[in-house]
Amino acid sequence: MVEAINVVVTGAAGQIAYSLLYQLAAGSVFGPDQPINLRLLDIPPMMKVLDGVVMELEDLALPLLRDVQPTADPAKAFKDVAAAFLVGAMPRKEGMERKDLLAANVEIFKVQGDALNKYARKDVKVLVVGNPANTNALICSHYAPSIPKENFTAMTRLDQNRAQAALAARIGVQVDKVKNITIWGNHSSTQFPDAAHAIVTTSTSTKPVVAAINDEQWLNTTFIETIQKRGAAVIAARKMSSAMSAAKAAGDHMRDWWLGTKPNEWVSMGVVSDGSYGIPKDIVFSFPVTVQKKQYKIVQGLSISDFARSKLNVTAAELEEERAEANNVLKK
Ligand code: NAX
């Protein structure tokens, strides 16, 4: 009998969680043999909504889902968790400056980092989805010094999935035929979706995506901008931000971290920079990674063109600015 693991989802009454919880309960993230106990954290005014989510979880009638606990208390939510999806965050309201948004979120992720530090398992795997995801992950890790920094990651998998879909559509192949796209940097409009090392596999050949597309101008302009602005395009059309695709990406990220990446394939994750590729240390930066035995490694040795270097510099500078702003808030 496999013992159930505790998994926390914050922002559990929100729209991303609504799609994510089904995937967790169905076994598509931690595997079909791993039972889970869900800890659902949201803020006090959302407890009634959360009761409805709990009823629906019961009504899924899924055997892997064991105990479900809704709560507004981080001490209860983070108790002995093996995996944490930090989805809840303060949304940007009209007229709010980026700085104000960062300030509100620094407070939330400080509290949650502290709760992880006190109550979670020391090998907990933390995925931050709530924006600004990279800097929130950095703050969270800072307030959880008893947990290794490597255990804190930020989600850029949605950007990777968007890029993969866009390239496959352009080439005219099924989406899973394209792999090894890299998202570098911040989950923001400065991110750099990079197809330079991506490959496309057909029944007869494997070739670089760059050769299959054969249009450098498109790759260096339209492609990059489309991915950078895809979130805004979804909001403009749906009047709400990406949720189904964001939840799927969160599941993909955690599944690959938990169960490992496929041979010869890498995925992108925001991780604490170790200085690879000349990126400043101690910012949460999205890198290409492979995962084995629940440990990720940054893929080394990829060639970086001058064009790519200029893009990496822009997104790294933005993350350094966010870190400085977050530190200012914390000093007050
Ligand atoms: P919703 O507004 O639907 O849900 C957020 C939930 O978080 C709400 O129920 C709210 O009460 C709760 N919450 C707020 N503060 C909390 C706290 N201190 N503790 C626990 N819960 C708290 O937003 P949703 O669409 O689910 O998006 C959630 C976050 O994901 C947002 O920050 C959003 O910007 C971010 N996203 C990140 C993406 C990424 O790729 N990294 C993509 C999708 C999404 O935009």
Coordinates of C-alpha atoms and ligand atoms in Angstrom, one line a residue:
M1 CA 0.0 0.0 0.0
V2 CA 1.4 3.4 -1.0
E3 CA 1.0 6.0 1.7
A4 CA -0.9 9.2 0.8
I5 CA 1.1 12.4 0.5
N6 CA -0.2 15.8 1.6
V7 CA -0.5 18.3 -1.3
V8 CA -1.4 21.9 -0.7
V9 CA -3.1 24.2 -3.2
T10 CA -3.4 27.9 -2.3
G11 CA -5.9 30.1 -4.0
A12 CA -8.0 27.0 -3.9
A13 CA -11.3 28.8 -4.5
G14 CA -9.9 30.5 -7.7
Q15 CA -10.2 29.6 -11.3
I16 CA -6.8 27.9 -11.9
A17 CA -7.3 25.7 -8.9
Y18 CA -10.7 24.7 -10.2
S19 CA -9.0 23.0 -13.1
L20 CA -5.9 21.9 -11.3
L21 CA -7.6 20.0 -8.5
Y22 CA -9.2 17.5 -10.9
Q23 CA -5.8 16.6 -12.4
L24 CA -4.3 16.1 -8.9
A25 CA -7.2 13.9 -7.8
A26 CA -7.2 11.9 -11.0
G27 CA -3.6 10.9 -10.6
S28 CA -2.2 12.7 -13.7
V29 CA 0.4 14.6 -11.7
F30 CA 1.8 12.3 -9.0
G31 CA 1.0 9.1 -10.9
P32 CA -1.8 6.6 -11.0
D33 CA -0.7 4.8 -7.8
Q34 CA -0.1 7.7 -5.5
P35 CA -3.0 8.6 -3.2
I36 CA -3.2 12.2 -2.0
N37 CA -4.6 14.3 0.8
L38 CA -5.5 17.8 -0.3
R39 CA -5.0 20.8 1.8
L40 CA -7.0 23.8 0.3
L41 CA -5.9 27.2 1.4
D42 CA -7.8 30.4 0.6
I43 CA -8.7 33.6 2.5
P44 CA -11.5 33.8 5.0
P45 CA -14.1 35.4 2.7
M46 CA -13.7 32.5 0.2
M47 CA -14.5 29.7 2.7
K48 CA -18.1 29.3 1.5
V49 CA -16.9 29.0 -2.1
L50 CA -14.3 26.5 -1.0
D51 CA -17.0 24.4 0.6
G52 CA -18.6 24.1 -2.8
V53 CA -15.2 23.0 -4.3
V54 CA -14.9 20.4 -1.6
M55 CA -18.4 19.1 -2.4
E56 CA -17.4 18.8 -6.1
L57 CA -14.2 17.0 -5.1
E58 CA -16.2 14.4 -3.2
D59 CA -18.5 14.0 -6.1
L60 CA -15.6 13.2 -8.5
A61 CA -15.6 9.8 -6.7
L62 CA -11.9 9.3 -7.4
P63 CA -10.2 6.6 -5.4
L64 CA -6.8 8.3 -5.2
L65 CA -8.3 11.3 -3.4
R66 CA -8.3 10.6 0.4
D67 CA -8.6 13.4 2.9
V68 CA -9.6 16.9 1.9
Q69 CA -9.2 19.9 4.2
P70 CA -10.3 23.4 3.3
T71 CA -8.8 26.1 5.6
A72 CA -7.8 29.7 5.9
D73 CA -5.0 28.9 8.3
P74 CA -1.5 28.5 6.7
A75 CA -0.3 26.4 9.7
K76 CA -2.9 23.7 8.9
A77 CA -2.6 24.0 5.1
F78 CA 1.2 23.5 5.0
K79 CA 1.4 20.7 7.7
D80 CA 3.6 17.9 6.4
V81 CA 3.1 18.8 2.7
A82 CA 5.2 17.0 0.1
A83 CA 4.2 19.3 -2.7
A84 CA 2.9 22.8 -2.7
F85 CA 1.1 24.7 -5.6
L86 CA 1.2 28.4 -4.6
V87 CA -1.5 29.7 -6.9
G88 CA -3.2 32.3 -4.8
A89 CA -1.9 35.8 -5.0
M90 CA -3.1 39.4 -4.9
P91 CA -4.5 40.2 -8.4
R92 CA -3.6 43.4 -10.2
K93 CA -6.5 45.9 -9.7
E94 CA -7.2 48.8 -12.0
G95 CA -4.8 51.7 -11.4
M96 CA -2.4 49.5 -9.4
E97 CA 1.3 50.1 -10.2
R98 CA 3.6 47.1 -10.6
K99 CA 5.3 48.1 -7.4
D100 CA 2.1 48.0 -5.4
L101 CA 1.3 44.6 -6.8
L102 CA 4.8 43.4 -5.8
A103 CA 4.4 44.9 -2.3
A104 CA 1.1 43.1 -1.7
N105 CA 2.5 39.8 -2.9
V106 CA 5.7 40.0 -1.0
E107 CA 3.6 40.0 2.2
I108 CA 1.6 36.9 1.1
F109 CA 4.7 35.0 0.1
K110 CA 6.6 35.9 3.3
V111 CA 3.8 34.4 5.4
Q112 CA 3.6 31.3 3.2
G113 CA 7.4 30.9 3.2
D114 CA 7.4 31.1 6.9
A115 CA 4.6 28.5 7.2
L116 CA 6.5 26.1 4.8
N117 CA 9.6 26.6 6.9
K118 CA 7.7 25.6 10.1
Y119 CA 5.2 23.0 9.0
A120 CA 6.1 21.4 5.6
R121 CA 8.3 18.4 4.9
K122 CA 11.9 19.5 4.3
D123 CA 11.9 17.9 0.9
V124 CA 8.7 19.7 -0.1
K125 CA 8.6 20.7 -3.8
V126 CA 7.1 24.2 -4.2
L127 CA 5.7 25.5 -7.4
V128 CA 4.8 29.2 -7.5
V129 CA 2.1 30.1 -10.0
G130 CA 0.8 33.4 -8.5
N131 CA 2.3 36.5 -10.1
P132 CA 4.9 37.9 -10.1
A133 CA 5.7 34.2 -9.9
N134 CA 9.5 34.4 -10.1
T135 CA 10.0 37.0 -7.4
N136 CA 7.3 35.4 -5.3
A137 CA 9.2 32.2 -5.4
L138 CA 12.4 34.0 -4.4
I139 CA 10.7 35.6 -1.4
C140 CA 9.1 32.4 -0.3
S141 CA 12.4 30.6 -0.4
H142 CA 14.0 33.4 1.6
Y143 CA 11.5 32.9 4.4
A144 CA 12.0 29.2 4.5
P145 CA 15.7 28.8 5.2
S146 CA 15.3 25.2 6.5
I147 CA 14.2 24.0 3.0
P148 CA 16.8 23.9 0.2
K149 CA 16.6 26.7 -2.3
E150 CA 16.4 24.1 -5.1
N151 CA 12.9 23.2 -3.8
F152 CA 11.4 26.5 -4.9
T153 CA 10.4 27.0 -8.5
A154 CA 8.2 29.3 -10.5
M155 CA 6.0 28.4 -13.4
T156 CA 7.0 29.2 -17.0
R157 CA 5.6 25.9 -18.3
L158 CA 2.5 27.7 -19.7
D159 CA 4.9 29.8 -21.8
Q160 CA 6.7 26.7 -23.0
N161 CA 3.5 25.0 -23.9
R162 CA 2.3 28.1 -25.8
A163 CA 5.6 28.2 -27.7
Q164 CA 5.5 24.5 -28.5
A165 CA 1.9 24.8 -29.9
A166 CA 2.8 27.9 -31.9
L167 CA 5.8 26.3 -33.5
A168 CA 4.0 23.0 -34.3
A169 CA 1.2 24.9 -35.9
R170 CA 3.6 26.9 -38.0
I171 CA 5.5 23.8 -39.2
G172 CA 2.2 21.9 -39.6
V173 CA 3.0 18.9 -37.2
Q174 CA 1.3 17.5 -34.2
V175 CA 2.3 19.4 -31.1
D176 CA 4.2 16.6 -29.4
K177 CA 6.6 16.4 -32.4
V178 CA 8.3 19.6 -31.3
K179 CA 10.5 19.6 -28.3
N180 CA 13.4 21.4 -26.4
I181 CA 12.1 24.9 -26.6
T182 CA 13.5 27.1 -23.9
I183 CA 11.8 29.8 -22.0
W184 CA 14.5 32.0 -20.4
G185 CA 13.9 34.5 -17.6
N186 CA 10.9 36.1 -16.1
H187 CA 7.3 35.0 -16.5
S188 CA 6.4 38.4 -17.9
S189 CA 6.5 40.1 -21.2
T190 CA 10.4 40.2 -21.0
Q191 CA 10.6 36.4 -21.2
F192 CA 12.6 35.0 -24.0
P193 CA 11.0 32.1 -25.8
D194 CA 13.9 30.5 -27.7
A195 CA 13.6 28.0 -30.5
A196 CA 17.3 27.9 -31.3
H197 CA 17.8 24.4 -30.0
A198 CA 14.4 23.0 -30.5
I199 CA 13.9 20.0 -32.7
V200 CA 11.0 18.6 -34.7
T201 CA 10.6 14.9 -35.3
T202 CA 8.6 13.5 -38.1
S203 CA 8.2 9.8 -39.1
T204 CA 11.2 10.1 -41.4
S205 CA 13.5 12.7 -39.8
T206 CA 14.6 14.8 -36.9
K207 CA 15.6 18.3 -37.7
P208 CA 16.1 21.7 -36.0
V209 CA 12.9 23.8 -35.8
V210 CA 14.9 26.7 -37.2
A211 CA 15.5 24.8 -40.4
A212 CA 12.0 23.5 -40.6
I213 CA 10.6 27.0 -40.3
N214 CA 13.3 28.6 -42.4
D215 CA 12.2 32.2 -41.5
E216 CA 14.6 33.8 -39.0
Q217 CA 12.7 37.1 -39.2
W218 CA 9.4 35.4 -38.0
L219 CA 11.2 33.5 -35.3
N220 CA 13.0 36.6 -34.0
T221 CA 10.0 38.9 -34.0
T222 CA 6.4 37.6 -34.5
F223 CA 7.0 34.3 -32.6
I224 CA 8.6 35.9 -29.6
E225 CA 6.1 38.7 -29.3
T226 CA 3.1 36.3 -29.7
I227 CA 4.3 34.2 -26.8
Q228 CA 5.2 37.2 -24.7
K229 CA 1.7 38.7 -25.2
R230 CA -0.3 35.5 -25.3
G231 CA -1.6 35.9 -21.7
A232 CA -2.9 39.4 -22.6
A233 CA -4.5 38.1 -25.7
V234 CA -6.4 35.4 -23.7
I235 CA -7.6 38.1 -21.2
A236 CA -8.7 40.4 -24.1
A237 CA -10.8 37.6 -25.6
R238 CA -12.1 35.8 -22.5
K239 CA -12.2 38.8 -20.1
M240 CA -10.5 36.5 -17.6
S241 CA -6.9 35.2 -17.5
S242 CA -5.8 31.8 -18.7
A243 CA -7.0 29.2 -16.3
M244 CA -7.5 25.8 -18.0
S245 CA -4.1 26.0 -19.8
A246 CA -2.4 27.4 -16.7
A247 CA -3.7 24.5 -14.5
K248 CA -2.5 22.0 -17.2
A249 CA 0.9 23.7 -17.2
A250 CA 1.1 23.5 -13.4
G251 CA 0.3 19.8 -13.6
D252 CA 3.0 19.3 -16.3
H253 CA 5.6 21.2 -14.3
M254 CA 5.0 19.2 -11.1
R255 CA 4.7 15.9 -12.9
D256 CA 8.0 16.3 -14.6
W257 CA 9.7 17.3 -11.3
W258 CA 8.1 14.4 -9.5
L259 CA 8.4 11.6 -12.1
G260 CA 11.3 12.9 -14.2
T261 CA 11.7 14.3 -17.8
K262 CA 11.8 12.1 -20.8
P263 CA 15.2 11.0 -22.3
N264 CA 16.8 13.7 -24.4
E265 CA 14.1 16.2 -23.5
W266 CA 14.3 19.3 -21.4
V267 CA 11.6 21.5 -19.9
S268 CA 11.7 25.1 -18.6
M269 CA 11.3 26.0 -14.9
G270 CA 12.0 29.1 -13.0
V271 CA 14.7 28.1 -10.5
V272 CA 17.1 30.0 -8.3
S273 CA 20.0 30.9 -10.6
D274 CA 23.4 29.4 -9.8
G275 CA 25.1 31.7 -12.3
S276 CA 24.7 29.4 -15.3
Y277 CA 24.8 31.2 -18.7
G278 CA 26.2 34.2 -16.9
I279 CA 22.8 35.0 -15.3
P280 CA 23.1 36.8 -12.0
K281 CA 22.9 34.5 -9.0
D282 CA 20.0 34.5 -6.5
I283 CA 17.2 35.5 -8.8
V284 CA 14.5 33.0 -9.9
F285 CA 15.2 32.7 -13.6
S286 CA 13.6 30.3 -16.1
F287 CA 16.2 27.8 -17.5
P288 CA 16.1 24.6 -19.5
V289 CA 16.2 21.7 -17.0
T290 CA 16.2 17.9 -17.0
V291 CA 14.9 16.0 -14.0
Q292 CA 16.0 12.6 -12.6
K293 CA 15.1 11.2 -9.2
K294 CA 13.2 14.3 -8.3
Q295 CA 16.3 16.6 -8.7
Y296 CA 16.5 19.0 -11.6
K297 CA 19.7 20.0 -13.4
I298 CA 20.1 23.1 -15.6
V299 CA 21.0 22.0 -19.1
Q300 CA 24.6 23.2 -19.8
G301 CA 26.5 24.1 -22.9
L302 CA 23.8 25.5 -25.1
S303 CA 25.1 28.1 -27.6
I304 CA 23.9 31.6 -26.9
S305 CA 23.9 34.0 -29.9
D306 CA 24.4 37.7 -29.6
F307 CA 20.7 38.1 -30.2
A308 CA 19.8 35.7 -27.4
R309 CA 22.3 37.3 -25.1
S310 CA 20.6 40.7 -25.5
K311 CA 17.2 39.1 -24.6
L312 CA 18.7 37.3 -21.6
N313 CA 20.1 40.5 -20.3
V314 CA 16.8 42.3 -20.5
T315 CA 14.8 39.7 -18.6
A316 CA 17.6 39.3 -16.0
A317 CA 17.7 43.0 -15.4
E318 CA 13.9 43.0 -14.8
L319 CA 14.2 40.3 -12.3
E320 CA 17.0 42.1 -10.5
E321 CA 14.8 45.2 -10.3
E322 CA 11.9 43.1 -8.9
R323 CA 14.2 41.7 -6.3
A324 CA 15.4 45.2 -5.3
E325 CA 11.8 46.4 -5.0
A326 CA 10.9 43.3 -3.0
N327 CA 13.8 43.9 -0.6
N328 CA 12.7 47.6 -0.2
V329 CA 9.3 46.4 0.9
L330 CA 10.7 43.9 3.3
K331 CA 13.0 46.5 4.9
K332 CA 10.1 48.8 5.7
Ligands
NAX1 P1 -8.3 33.9 -9.1 O1 -8.5 35.3 -8.7 O2 -9.4 33.2 -9.8 O3 -8.0 33.0 -7.8 C1 -7.0 33.4 -6.9 C2 -7.4 32.9 -5.5 O4 -6.4 33.2 -4.6 C3 -8.7 33.6 -4.9 O5 -9.6 32.6 -4.5 C4 -8.1 34.4 -3.7 O6 -9.1 34.5 -2.7 C5 -6.9 33.5 -3.4 N1 -6.0 34.2 -2.5 C6 -5.6 35.5 -2.5 N2 -4.7 35.7 -1.5 C7 -4.5 34.5 -0.9 C8 -3.7 34.2 0.2 N3 -3.0 35.0 0.9 N4 -3.7 32.9 0.6 C9 -4.5 32.0 -0.1 N5 -5.3 32.3 -1.1 C10 -5.3 33.6 -1.5 O7 -7.0 33.8 -9.9 P2 -6.4 32.7 -10.9 O8 -6.9 32.9 -12.2 O9 -6.6 31.3 -10.3 O10 -4.9 33.0 -10.9 C11 -4.0 32.9 -9.8 C12 -2.7 33.5 -10.0 O11 -2.0 32.8 -11.1 C13 -2.7 35.0 -10.4 O12 -1.7 35.6 -9.6 C14 -2.3 35.0 -11.8 O13 -1.7 36.2 -12.2 C15 -1.4 33.8 -11.9 N6 -1.1 33.2 -13.2 C16 0.2 32.8 -13.4 C17 0.6 32.2 -14.6 C18 1.9 31.6 -14.8 O14 2.2 31.2 -15.9 N7 2.9 31.7 -13.9 C19 -0.4 32.0 -15.7 C20 -1.8 32.1 -15.3 C21 -2.1 33.2 -14.2 O15 -2.2 34.4 -14.8

